[in-house]
Tab-separated table of C-alpha atoms and ligand atoms in Angstrom:
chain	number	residue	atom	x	y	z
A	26	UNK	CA	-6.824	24.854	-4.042
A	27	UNK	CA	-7.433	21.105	-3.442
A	28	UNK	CA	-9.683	20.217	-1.104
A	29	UNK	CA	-8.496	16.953	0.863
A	30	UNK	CA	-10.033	14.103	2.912
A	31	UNK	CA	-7.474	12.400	4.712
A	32	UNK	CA	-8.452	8.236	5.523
A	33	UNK	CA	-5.936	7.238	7.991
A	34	UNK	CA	-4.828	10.812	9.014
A	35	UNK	CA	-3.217	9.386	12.339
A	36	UNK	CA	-0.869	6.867	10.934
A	37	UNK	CA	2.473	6.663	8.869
A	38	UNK	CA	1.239	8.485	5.217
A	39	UNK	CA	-1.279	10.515	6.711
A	40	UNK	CA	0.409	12.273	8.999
A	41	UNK	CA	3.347	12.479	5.890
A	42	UNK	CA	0.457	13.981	4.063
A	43	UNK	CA	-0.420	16.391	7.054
A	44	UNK	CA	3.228	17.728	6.546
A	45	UNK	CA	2.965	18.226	2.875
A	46	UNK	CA	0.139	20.513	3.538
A	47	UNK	CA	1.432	22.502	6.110
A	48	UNK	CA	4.439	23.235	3.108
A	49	UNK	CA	1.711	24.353	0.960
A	50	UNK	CA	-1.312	25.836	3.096
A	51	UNK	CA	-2.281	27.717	-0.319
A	52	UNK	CA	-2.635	24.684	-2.264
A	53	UNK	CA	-3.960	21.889	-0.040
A	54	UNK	CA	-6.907	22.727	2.559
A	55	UNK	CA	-8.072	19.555	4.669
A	56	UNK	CA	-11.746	18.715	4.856
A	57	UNK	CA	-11.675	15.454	6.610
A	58	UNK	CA	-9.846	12.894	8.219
A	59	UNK	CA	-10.494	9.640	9.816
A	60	UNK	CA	-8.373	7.367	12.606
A	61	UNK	CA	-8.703	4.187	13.279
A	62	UNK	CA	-8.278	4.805	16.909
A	63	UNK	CA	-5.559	7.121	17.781
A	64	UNK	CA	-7.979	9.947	18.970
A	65	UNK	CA	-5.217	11.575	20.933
A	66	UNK	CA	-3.821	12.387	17.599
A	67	UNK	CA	-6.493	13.160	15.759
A	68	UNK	CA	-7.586	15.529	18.529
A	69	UNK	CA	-4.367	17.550	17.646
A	70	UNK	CA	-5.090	17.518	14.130
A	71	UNK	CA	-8.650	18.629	14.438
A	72	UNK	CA	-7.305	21.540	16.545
A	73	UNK	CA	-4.827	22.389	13.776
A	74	UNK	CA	-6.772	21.716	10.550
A	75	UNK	CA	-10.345	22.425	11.445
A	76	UNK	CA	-11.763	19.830	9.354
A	77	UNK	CA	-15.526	19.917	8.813
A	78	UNK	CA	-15.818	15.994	10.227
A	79	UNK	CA	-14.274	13.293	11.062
A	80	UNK	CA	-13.959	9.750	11.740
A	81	UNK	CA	-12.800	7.076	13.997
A	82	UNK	CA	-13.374	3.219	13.060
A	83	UNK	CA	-13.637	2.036	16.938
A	84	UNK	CA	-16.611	2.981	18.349
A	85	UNK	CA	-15.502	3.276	22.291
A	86	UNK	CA	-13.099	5.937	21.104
A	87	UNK	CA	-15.230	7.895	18.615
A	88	UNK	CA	-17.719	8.389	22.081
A	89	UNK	CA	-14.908	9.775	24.014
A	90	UNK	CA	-13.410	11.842	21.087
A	91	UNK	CA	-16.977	13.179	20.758
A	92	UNK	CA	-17.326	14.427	24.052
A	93	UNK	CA	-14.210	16.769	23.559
A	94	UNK	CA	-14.645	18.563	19.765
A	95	UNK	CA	-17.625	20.197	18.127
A	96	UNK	CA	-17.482	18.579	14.284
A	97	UNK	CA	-19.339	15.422	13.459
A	98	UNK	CA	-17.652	12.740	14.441
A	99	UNK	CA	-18.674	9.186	12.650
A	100	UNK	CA	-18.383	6.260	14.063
A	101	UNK	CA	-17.601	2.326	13.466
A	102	UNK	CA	-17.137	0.266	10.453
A	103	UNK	CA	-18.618	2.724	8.008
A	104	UNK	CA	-16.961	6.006	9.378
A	105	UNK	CA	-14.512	6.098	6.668
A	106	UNK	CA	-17.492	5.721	3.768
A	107	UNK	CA	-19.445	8.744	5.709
A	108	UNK	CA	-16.148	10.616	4.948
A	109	UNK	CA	-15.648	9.385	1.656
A	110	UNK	CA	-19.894	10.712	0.752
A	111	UNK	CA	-19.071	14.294	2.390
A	112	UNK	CA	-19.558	16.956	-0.543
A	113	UNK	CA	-17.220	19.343	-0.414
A	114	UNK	CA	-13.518	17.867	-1.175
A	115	UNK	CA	-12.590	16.899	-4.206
A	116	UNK	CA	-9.361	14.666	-3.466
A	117	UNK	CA	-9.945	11.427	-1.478
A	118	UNK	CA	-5.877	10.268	-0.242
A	119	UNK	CA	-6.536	6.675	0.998
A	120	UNK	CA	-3.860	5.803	3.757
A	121	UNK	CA	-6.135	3.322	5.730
A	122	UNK	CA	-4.110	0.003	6.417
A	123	UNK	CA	-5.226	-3.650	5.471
A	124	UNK	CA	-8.376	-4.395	3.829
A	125	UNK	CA	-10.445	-2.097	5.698
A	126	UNK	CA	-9.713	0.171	2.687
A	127	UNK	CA	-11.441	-1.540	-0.364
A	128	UNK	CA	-15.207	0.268	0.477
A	129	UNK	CA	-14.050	3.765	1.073
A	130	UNK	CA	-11.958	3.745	-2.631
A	131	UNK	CA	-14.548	2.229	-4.403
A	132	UNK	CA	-16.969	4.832	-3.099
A	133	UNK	CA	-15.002	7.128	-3.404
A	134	UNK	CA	-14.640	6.403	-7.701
A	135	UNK	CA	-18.048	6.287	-8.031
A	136	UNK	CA	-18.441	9.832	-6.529
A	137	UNK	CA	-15.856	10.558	-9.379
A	138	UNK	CA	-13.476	12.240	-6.684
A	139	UNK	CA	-9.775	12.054	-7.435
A	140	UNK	CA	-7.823	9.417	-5.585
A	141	UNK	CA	-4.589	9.165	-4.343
A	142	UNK	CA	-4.061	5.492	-3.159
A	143	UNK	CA	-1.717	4.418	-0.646
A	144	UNK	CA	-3.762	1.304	0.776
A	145	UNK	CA	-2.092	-1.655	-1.057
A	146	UNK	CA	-4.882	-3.508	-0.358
A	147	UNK	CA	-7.348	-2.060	-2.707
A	148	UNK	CA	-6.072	-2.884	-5.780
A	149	UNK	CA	-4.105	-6.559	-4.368
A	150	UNK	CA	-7.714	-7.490	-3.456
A	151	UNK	CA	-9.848	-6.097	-5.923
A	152	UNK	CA	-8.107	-4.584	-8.011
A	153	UNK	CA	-10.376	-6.198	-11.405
A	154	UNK	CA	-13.554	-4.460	-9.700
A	155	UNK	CA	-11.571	-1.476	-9.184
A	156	UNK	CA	-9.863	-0.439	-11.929
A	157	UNK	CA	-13.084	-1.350	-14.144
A	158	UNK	CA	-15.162	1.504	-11.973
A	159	UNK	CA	-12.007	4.113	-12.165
A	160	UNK	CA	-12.425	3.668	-15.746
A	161	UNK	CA	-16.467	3.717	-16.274
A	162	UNK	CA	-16.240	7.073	-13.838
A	163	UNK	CA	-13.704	8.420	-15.501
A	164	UNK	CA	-11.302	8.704	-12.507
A	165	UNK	CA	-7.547	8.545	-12.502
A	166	UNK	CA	-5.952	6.733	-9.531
A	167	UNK	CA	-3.199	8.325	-8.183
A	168	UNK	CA	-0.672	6.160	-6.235
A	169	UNK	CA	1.155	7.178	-3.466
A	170	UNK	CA	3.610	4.286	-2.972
A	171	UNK	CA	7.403	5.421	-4.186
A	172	UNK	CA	7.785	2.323	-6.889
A	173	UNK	CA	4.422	3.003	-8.423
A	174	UNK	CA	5.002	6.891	-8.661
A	175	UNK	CA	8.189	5.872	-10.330
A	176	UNK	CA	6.274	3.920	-12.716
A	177	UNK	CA	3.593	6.864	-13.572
A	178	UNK	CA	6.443	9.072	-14.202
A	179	UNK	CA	8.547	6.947	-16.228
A	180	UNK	CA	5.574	6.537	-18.271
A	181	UNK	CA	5.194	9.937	-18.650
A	182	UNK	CA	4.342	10.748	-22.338
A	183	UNK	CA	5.155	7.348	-23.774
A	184	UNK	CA	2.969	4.453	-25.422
A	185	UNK	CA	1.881	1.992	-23.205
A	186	UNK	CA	1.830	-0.531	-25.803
A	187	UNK	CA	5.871	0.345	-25.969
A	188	UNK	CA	6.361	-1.236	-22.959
A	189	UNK	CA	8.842	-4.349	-22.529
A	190	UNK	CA	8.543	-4.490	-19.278
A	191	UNK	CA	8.413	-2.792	-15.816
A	192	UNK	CA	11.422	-3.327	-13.054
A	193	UNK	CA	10.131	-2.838	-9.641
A	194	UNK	CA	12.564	-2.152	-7.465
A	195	UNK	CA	12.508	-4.171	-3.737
A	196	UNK	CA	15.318	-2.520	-0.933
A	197	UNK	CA	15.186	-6.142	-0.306
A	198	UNK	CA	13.729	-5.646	3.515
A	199	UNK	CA	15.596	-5.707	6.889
A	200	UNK	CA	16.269	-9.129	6.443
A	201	UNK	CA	17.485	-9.446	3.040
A	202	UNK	CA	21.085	-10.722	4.351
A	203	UNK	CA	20.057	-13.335	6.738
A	204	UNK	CA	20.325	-16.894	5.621
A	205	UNK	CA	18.034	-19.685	5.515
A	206	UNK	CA	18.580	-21.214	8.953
A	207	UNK	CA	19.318	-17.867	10.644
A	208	UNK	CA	15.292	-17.044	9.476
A	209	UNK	CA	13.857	-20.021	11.548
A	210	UNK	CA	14.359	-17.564	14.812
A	211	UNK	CA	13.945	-13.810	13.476
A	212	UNK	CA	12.756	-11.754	16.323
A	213	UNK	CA	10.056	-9.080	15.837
A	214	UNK	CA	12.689	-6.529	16.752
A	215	UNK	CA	14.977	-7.473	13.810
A	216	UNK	CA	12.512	-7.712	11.060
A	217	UNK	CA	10.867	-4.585	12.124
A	218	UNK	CA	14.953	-2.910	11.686
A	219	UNK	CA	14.368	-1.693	8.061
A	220	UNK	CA	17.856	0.328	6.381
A	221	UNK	CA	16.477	3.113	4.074
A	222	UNK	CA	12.677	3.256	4.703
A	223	UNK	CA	10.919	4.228	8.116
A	224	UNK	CA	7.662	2.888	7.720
A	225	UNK	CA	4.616	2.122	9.798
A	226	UNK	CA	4.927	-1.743	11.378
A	227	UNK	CA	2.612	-4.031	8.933
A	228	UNK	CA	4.696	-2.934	5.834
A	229	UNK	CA	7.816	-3.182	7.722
A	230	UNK	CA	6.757	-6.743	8.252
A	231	UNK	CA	5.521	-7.220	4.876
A	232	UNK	CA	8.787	-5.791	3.551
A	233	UNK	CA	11.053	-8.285	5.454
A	234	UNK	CA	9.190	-11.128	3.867
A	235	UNK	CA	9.107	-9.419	0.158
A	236	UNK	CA	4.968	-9.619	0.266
A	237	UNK	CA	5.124	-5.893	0.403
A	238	UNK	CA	7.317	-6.105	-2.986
A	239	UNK	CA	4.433	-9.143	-3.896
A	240	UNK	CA	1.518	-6.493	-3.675
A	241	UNK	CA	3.339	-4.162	-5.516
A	242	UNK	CA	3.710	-6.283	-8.109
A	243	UNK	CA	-0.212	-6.597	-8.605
A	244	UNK	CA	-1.229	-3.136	-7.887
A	245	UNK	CA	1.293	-2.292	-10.652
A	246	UNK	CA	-0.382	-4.898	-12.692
A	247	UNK	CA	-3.635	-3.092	-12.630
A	248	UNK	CA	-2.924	0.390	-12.397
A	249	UNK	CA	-0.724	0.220	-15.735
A	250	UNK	CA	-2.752	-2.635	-17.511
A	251	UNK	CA	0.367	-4.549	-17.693
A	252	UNK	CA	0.535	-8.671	-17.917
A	253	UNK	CA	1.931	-9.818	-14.926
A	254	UNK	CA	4.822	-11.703	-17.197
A	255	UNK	CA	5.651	-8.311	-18.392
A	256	UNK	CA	6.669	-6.911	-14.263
A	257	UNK	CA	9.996	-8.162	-13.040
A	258	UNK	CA	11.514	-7.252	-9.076
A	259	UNK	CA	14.944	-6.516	-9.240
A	260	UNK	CA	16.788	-6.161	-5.800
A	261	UNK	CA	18.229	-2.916	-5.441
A	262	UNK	CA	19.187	-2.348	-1.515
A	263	UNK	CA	19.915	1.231	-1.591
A	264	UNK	CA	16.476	2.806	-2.398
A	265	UNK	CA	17.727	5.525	-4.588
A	266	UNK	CA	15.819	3.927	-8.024
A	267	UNK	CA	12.416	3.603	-7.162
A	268	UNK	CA	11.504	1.619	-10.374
A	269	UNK	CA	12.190	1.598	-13.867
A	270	UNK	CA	10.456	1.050	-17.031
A	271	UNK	CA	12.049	-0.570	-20.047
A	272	UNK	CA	10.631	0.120	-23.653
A	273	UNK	CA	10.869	-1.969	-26.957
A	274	UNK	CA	13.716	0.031	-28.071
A	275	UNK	CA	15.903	-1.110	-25.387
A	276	UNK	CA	15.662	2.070	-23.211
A	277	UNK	CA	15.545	2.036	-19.643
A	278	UNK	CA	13.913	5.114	-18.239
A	279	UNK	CA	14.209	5.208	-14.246
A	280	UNK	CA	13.343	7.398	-11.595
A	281	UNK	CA	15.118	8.428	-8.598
A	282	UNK	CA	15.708	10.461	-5.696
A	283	UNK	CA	16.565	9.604	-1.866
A	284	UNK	CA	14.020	7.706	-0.699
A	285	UNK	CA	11.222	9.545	1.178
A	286	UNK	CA	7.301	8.690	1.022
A	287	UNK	CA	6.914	13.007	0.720
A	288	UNK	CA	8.203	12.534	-2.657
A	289	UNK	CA	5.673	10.326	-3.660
A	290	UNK	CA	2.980	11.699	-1.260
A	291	UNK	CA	3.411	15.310	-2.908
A	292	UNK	CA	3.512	14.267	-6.646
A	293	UNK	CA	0.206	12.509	-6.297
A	294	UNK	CA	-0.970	15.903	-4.594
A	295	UNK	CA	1.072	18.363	-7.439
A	296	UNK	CA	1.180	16.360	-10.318
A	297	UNK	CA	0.704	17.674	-13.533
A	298	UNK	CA	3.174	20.339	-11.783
A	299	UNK	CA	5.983	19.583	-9.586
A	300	UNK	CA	6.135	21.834	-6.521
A	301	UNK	CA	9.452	22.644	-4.727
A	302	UNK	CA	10.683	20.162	-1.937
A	303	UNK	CA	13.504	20.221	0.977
A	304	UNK	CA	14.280	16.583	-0.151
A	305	UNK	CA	17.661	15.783	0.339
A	306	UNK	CA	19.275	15.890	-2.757
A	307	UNK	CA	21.551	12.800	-4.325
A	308	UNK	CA	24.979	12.229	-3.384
A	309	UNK	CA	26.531	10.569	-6.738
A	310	UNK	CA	29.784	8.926	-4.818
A	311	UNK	CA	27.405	6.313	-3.619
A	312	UNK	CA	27.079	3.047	-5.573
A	313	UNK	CA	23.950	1.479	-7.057
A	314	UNK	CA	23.727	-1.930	-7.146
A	315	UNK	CA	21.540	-4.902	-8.282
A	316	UNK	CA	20.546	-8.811	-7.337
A	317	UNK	CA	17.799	-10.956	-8.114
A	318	UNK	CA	15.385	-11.779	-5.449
A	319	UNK	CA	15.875	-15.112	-3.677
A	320	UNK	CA	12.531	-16.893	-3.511
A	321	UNK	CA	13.877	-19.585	-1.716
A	322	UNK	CA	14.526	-17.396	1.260
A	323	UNK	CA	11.644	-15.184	0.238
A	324	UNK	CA	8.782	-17.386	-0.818
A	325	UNK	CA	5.693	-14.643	-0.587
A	326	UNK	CA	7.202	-12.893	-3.534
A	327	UNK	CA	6.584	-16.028	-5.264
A	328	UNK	CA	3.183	-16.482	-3.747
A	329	UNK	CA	2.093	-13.184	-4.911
A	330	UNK	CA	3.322	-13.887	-8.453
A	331	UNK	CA	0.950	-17.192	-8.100
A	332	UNK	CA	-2.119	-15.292	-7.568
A	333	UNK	CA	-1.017	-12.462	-9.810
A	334	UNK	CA	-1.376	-14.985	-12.711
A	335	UNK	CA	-4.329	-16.620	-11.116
A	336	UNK	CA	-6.238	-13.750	-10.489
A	337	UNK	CA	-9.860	-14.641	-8.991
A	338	UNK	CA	-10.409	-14.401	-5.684
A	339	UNK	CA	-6.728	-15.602	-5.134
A	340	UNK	CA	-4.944	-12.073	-4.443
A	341	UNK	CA	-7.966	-11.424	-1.900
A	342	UNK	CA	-7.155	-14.777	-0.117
A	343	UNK	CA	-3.455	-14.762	-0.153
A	344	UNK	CA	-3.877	-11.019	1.050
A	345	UNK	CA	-6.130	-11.556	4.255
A	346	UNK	CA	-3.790	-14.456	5.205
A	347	UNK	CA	-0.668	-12.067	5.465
A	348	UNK	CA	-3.224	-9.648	7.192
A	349	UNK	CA	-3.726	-12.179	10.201
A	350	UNK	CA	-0.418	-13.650	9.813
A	351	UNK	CA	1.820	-10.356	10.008
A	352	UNK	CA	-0.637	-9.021	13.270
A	353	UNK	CA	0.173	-12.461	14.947
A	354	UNK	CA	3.586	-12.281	14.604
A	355	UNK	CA	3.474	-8.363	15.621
A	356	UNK	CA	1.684	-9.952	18.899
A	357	UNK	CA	4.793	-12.318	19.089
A	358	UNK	CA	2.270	-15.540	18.572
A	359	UNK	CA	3.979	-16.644	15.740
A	360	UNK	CA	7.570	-17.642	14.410
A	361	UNK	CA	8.463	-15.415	11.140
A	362	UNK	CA	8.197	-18.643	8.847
A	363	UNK	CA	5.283	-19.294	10.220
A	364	UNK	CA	4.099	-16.148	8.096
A	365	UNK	CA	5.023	-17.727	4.582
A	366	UNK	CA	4.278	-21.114	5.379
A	367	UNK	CA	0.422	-20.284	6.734
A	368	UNK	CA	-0.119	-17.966	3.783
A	369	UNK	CA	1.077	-20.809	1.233
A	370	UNK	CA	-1.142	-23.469	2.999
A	371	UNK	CA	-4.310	-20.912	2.608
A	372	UNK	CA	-3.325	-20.585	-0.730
A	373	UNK	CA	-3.143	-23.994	-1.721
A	374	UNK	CA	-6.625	-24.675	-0.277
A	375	UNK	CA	-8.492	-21.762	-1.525
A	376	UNK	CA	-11.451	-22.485	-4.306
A	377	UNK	CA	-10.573	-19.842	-6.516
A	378	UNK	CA	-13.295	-18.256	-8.367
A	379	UNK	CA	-12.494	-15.671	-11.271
A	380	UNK	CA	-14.539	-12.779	-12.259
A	381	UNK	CA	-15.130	-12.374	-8.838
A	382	UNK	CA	-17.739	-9.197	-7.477
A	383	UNK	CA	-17.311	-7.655	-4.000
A	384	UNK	CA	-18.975	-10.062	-2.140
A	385	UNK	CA	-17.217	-12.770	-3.374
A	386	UNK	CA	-14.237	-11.029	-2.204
A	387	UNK	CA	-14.984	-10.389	0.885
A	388	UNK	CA	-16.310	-13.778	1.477
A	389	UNK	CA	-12.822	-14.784	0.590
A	390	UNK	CA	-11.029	-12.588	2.707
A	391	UNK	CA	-13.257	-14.086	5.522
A	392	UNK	CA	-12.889	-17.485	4.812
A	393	UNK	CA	-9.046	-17.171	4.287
A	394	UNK	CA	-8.435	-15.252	7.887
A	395	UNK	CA	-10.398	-18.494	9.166
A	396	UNK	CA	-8.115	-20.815	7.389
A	397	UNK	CA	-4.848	-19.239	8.344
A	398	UNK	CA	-6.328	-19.090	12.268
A	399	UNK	CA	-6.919	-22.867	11.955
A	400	UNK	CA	-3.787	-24.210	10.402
A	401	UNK	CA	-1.352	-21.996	12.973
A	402	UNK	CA	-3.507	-22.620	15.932
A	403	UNK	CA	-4.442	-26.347	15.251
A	404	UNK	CA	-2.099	-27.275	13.221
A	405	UNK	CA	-4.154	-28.358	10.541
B	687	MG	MG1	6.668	0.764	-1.901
């Protein structure tokens, strides 16, 4: 039986996650979740799972959460890290969005629990202090992202040092057919109008511009040890190959399925075995195909290739940029270019420093929100 804590139980993978374990209710007992501030639906899932705590980042709604159940609740900024320091699970699944997630994995790695990782976030920003901690702990990070599960199973009993190189596969976004000029007035609706993946609203953004695709490209860069001049995106608008690994020899090994986060939600959860799953199963009269990316159209992709090379506090700064930038143009209070262009100006004006430790990267997430806030709002 694995014992799970849940960060970010309320939103897109966690409640994906809920559903995985109420396939297998002898296999995966929750012991915790946390919320940012959906308490109405973490009320429901308190009622269901019993957990022994939980917790909900803003503070007003922890109170009034408080008031109605009779678990711990913690509270604020460091509710997720009084999760992550509870005893008695042994599997820490990371779904918290944006950078908020960095603290809780790193804790959770140094209380050698195993983690599944869906927060991009953690390994974009700090992914050097990260992976160096999994390793002195002895702790294997599971992803739960569909390209990166691809990869882990593609790699599955080869040599690393075999590797040519990895193809990350990119659906290409909801906006992958628009042209230049037709990009300068992209409504929230439409970019938020993704084909093959129903996702929660920052990586919907984040997949119209190809930064989601950007980030994977790092976190794939760390979690497999790979030189970034060894990862290529290939465009592949279907979502049937989730990624693909090619070795020395020539051979292409890929992995694929329809596309659904349970997949790679209950692999991180299963794996070494595979458990039984009502995924739809493939449908072999539909056609695969393949492009390159346009980084003309697409410039984060580009960006994130920048700091991927760069490394530093780089991947922290270009990170917190798209942070601010995708939640103003969620609020409608910027253009869609606007998101690129701010991101590449913050970029261009950061003072990278390399062997960076935490505080150094936070400092330069800070420092880059302030940047981006200044050159939208002032123009400068
Ligand atoms: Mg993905």
């Amino acid at each position: 039986m694995k014992k799970l804590a849940i960060l970010g139980s309320t939103g897109n993978i966690g409640t994906q996650t809920l559903e995985v374990v109420d396939k297998y209710p002898n296999k995966l007992k929750v012991i915790a979740l946390s919320a940012n501030s959906d308490i109405e639906t973490l009320e429901k899932q308190i009622k269901k799972y019993k957990p022994l705590a939980v917790g909900v980042a803003n503070p007003q709604k922890a109170k009034l959460l408080e008031k109605k159940v009779s678990i711990p609740v913690f509270s604020g900024k460091k509710a997720n890290l009084e999760i992550v320091r509870m005893k008695k699970y042994d599997t820490l699944i990371n779904s918290v969005v944006s950078l908020a997630g960095i603290e809780a994995t790193l804790e959770g790695i140094k209380l050698k629990k195993n983690v599944a990782l869906a927060n991009k976030e953690t390994l974009v920003a700090a992914g050097e202090i990260v992976m160096k901690e999994a390793q002195k702990n002895g702790v294997m990070i599971m992803p739960i992202d569909s390209e990166h599960s691809a990869l882990f199973q593609c790699l599955n009993g080869e040599k690393s040092e075999e590797i040519h190189r990895m193809i990350i596969t990119c659906s290409g976004g909801a906006l992958i057919d628009k042209k230049l000029e037709e990009l300068k007035n992209i409504s929230l609706e439409d970019a938020l109008g993704h084909k093959t993946w129903s996702m929660g609203q920052k990586i919907t953004i984040d997949s119209a511009t190809l930064m989601n695709k950007g980030f994977e490209v790092i976190e794939a860069m760390w979690l497999y040890d790979l030189p970034i001049e060894k990862i290529k995106v290939v465009v592949h608008p279907q979502s049937i190959i989730h990624s693909m690994i090619e070795y020395s020899d020539g051979s292409i090994m890929a992995q694929m399925s329809e596309p659904s986060m349970k997949l790679p939600i209950q692999y991180a959860l299963s794996y070494p075995e595979r458990w039984s799953s009502p995924l739809k199963r493939f449908d072999f009269s539909k056609d695969l195909t393949f492009q390159e990316p346009d980084l003309e159209r697409f410039p984060c992709l580009k960006y994130a290739f920048k700091a991927a090379h760069e490394m530093g506090t780089l991947p922290a700064a270009m990170n917190s940029a798209n942070d601010f930038m995708v939640e103003q143009f969620l609020n409608k209070k910027c253009k869609y270019l606007d998101i690129a262009r701010v991101i590449k100006k913050v970029m261009d004006n950061h003072q990278n420093k390399k062997n960076p430790n935490l505080a150094d990267i936070q400092e330069a997430i800070k420092k880059a929100q302030q940047e981006a806030k200044k050159f939208l709002f002032e123009g400068k």
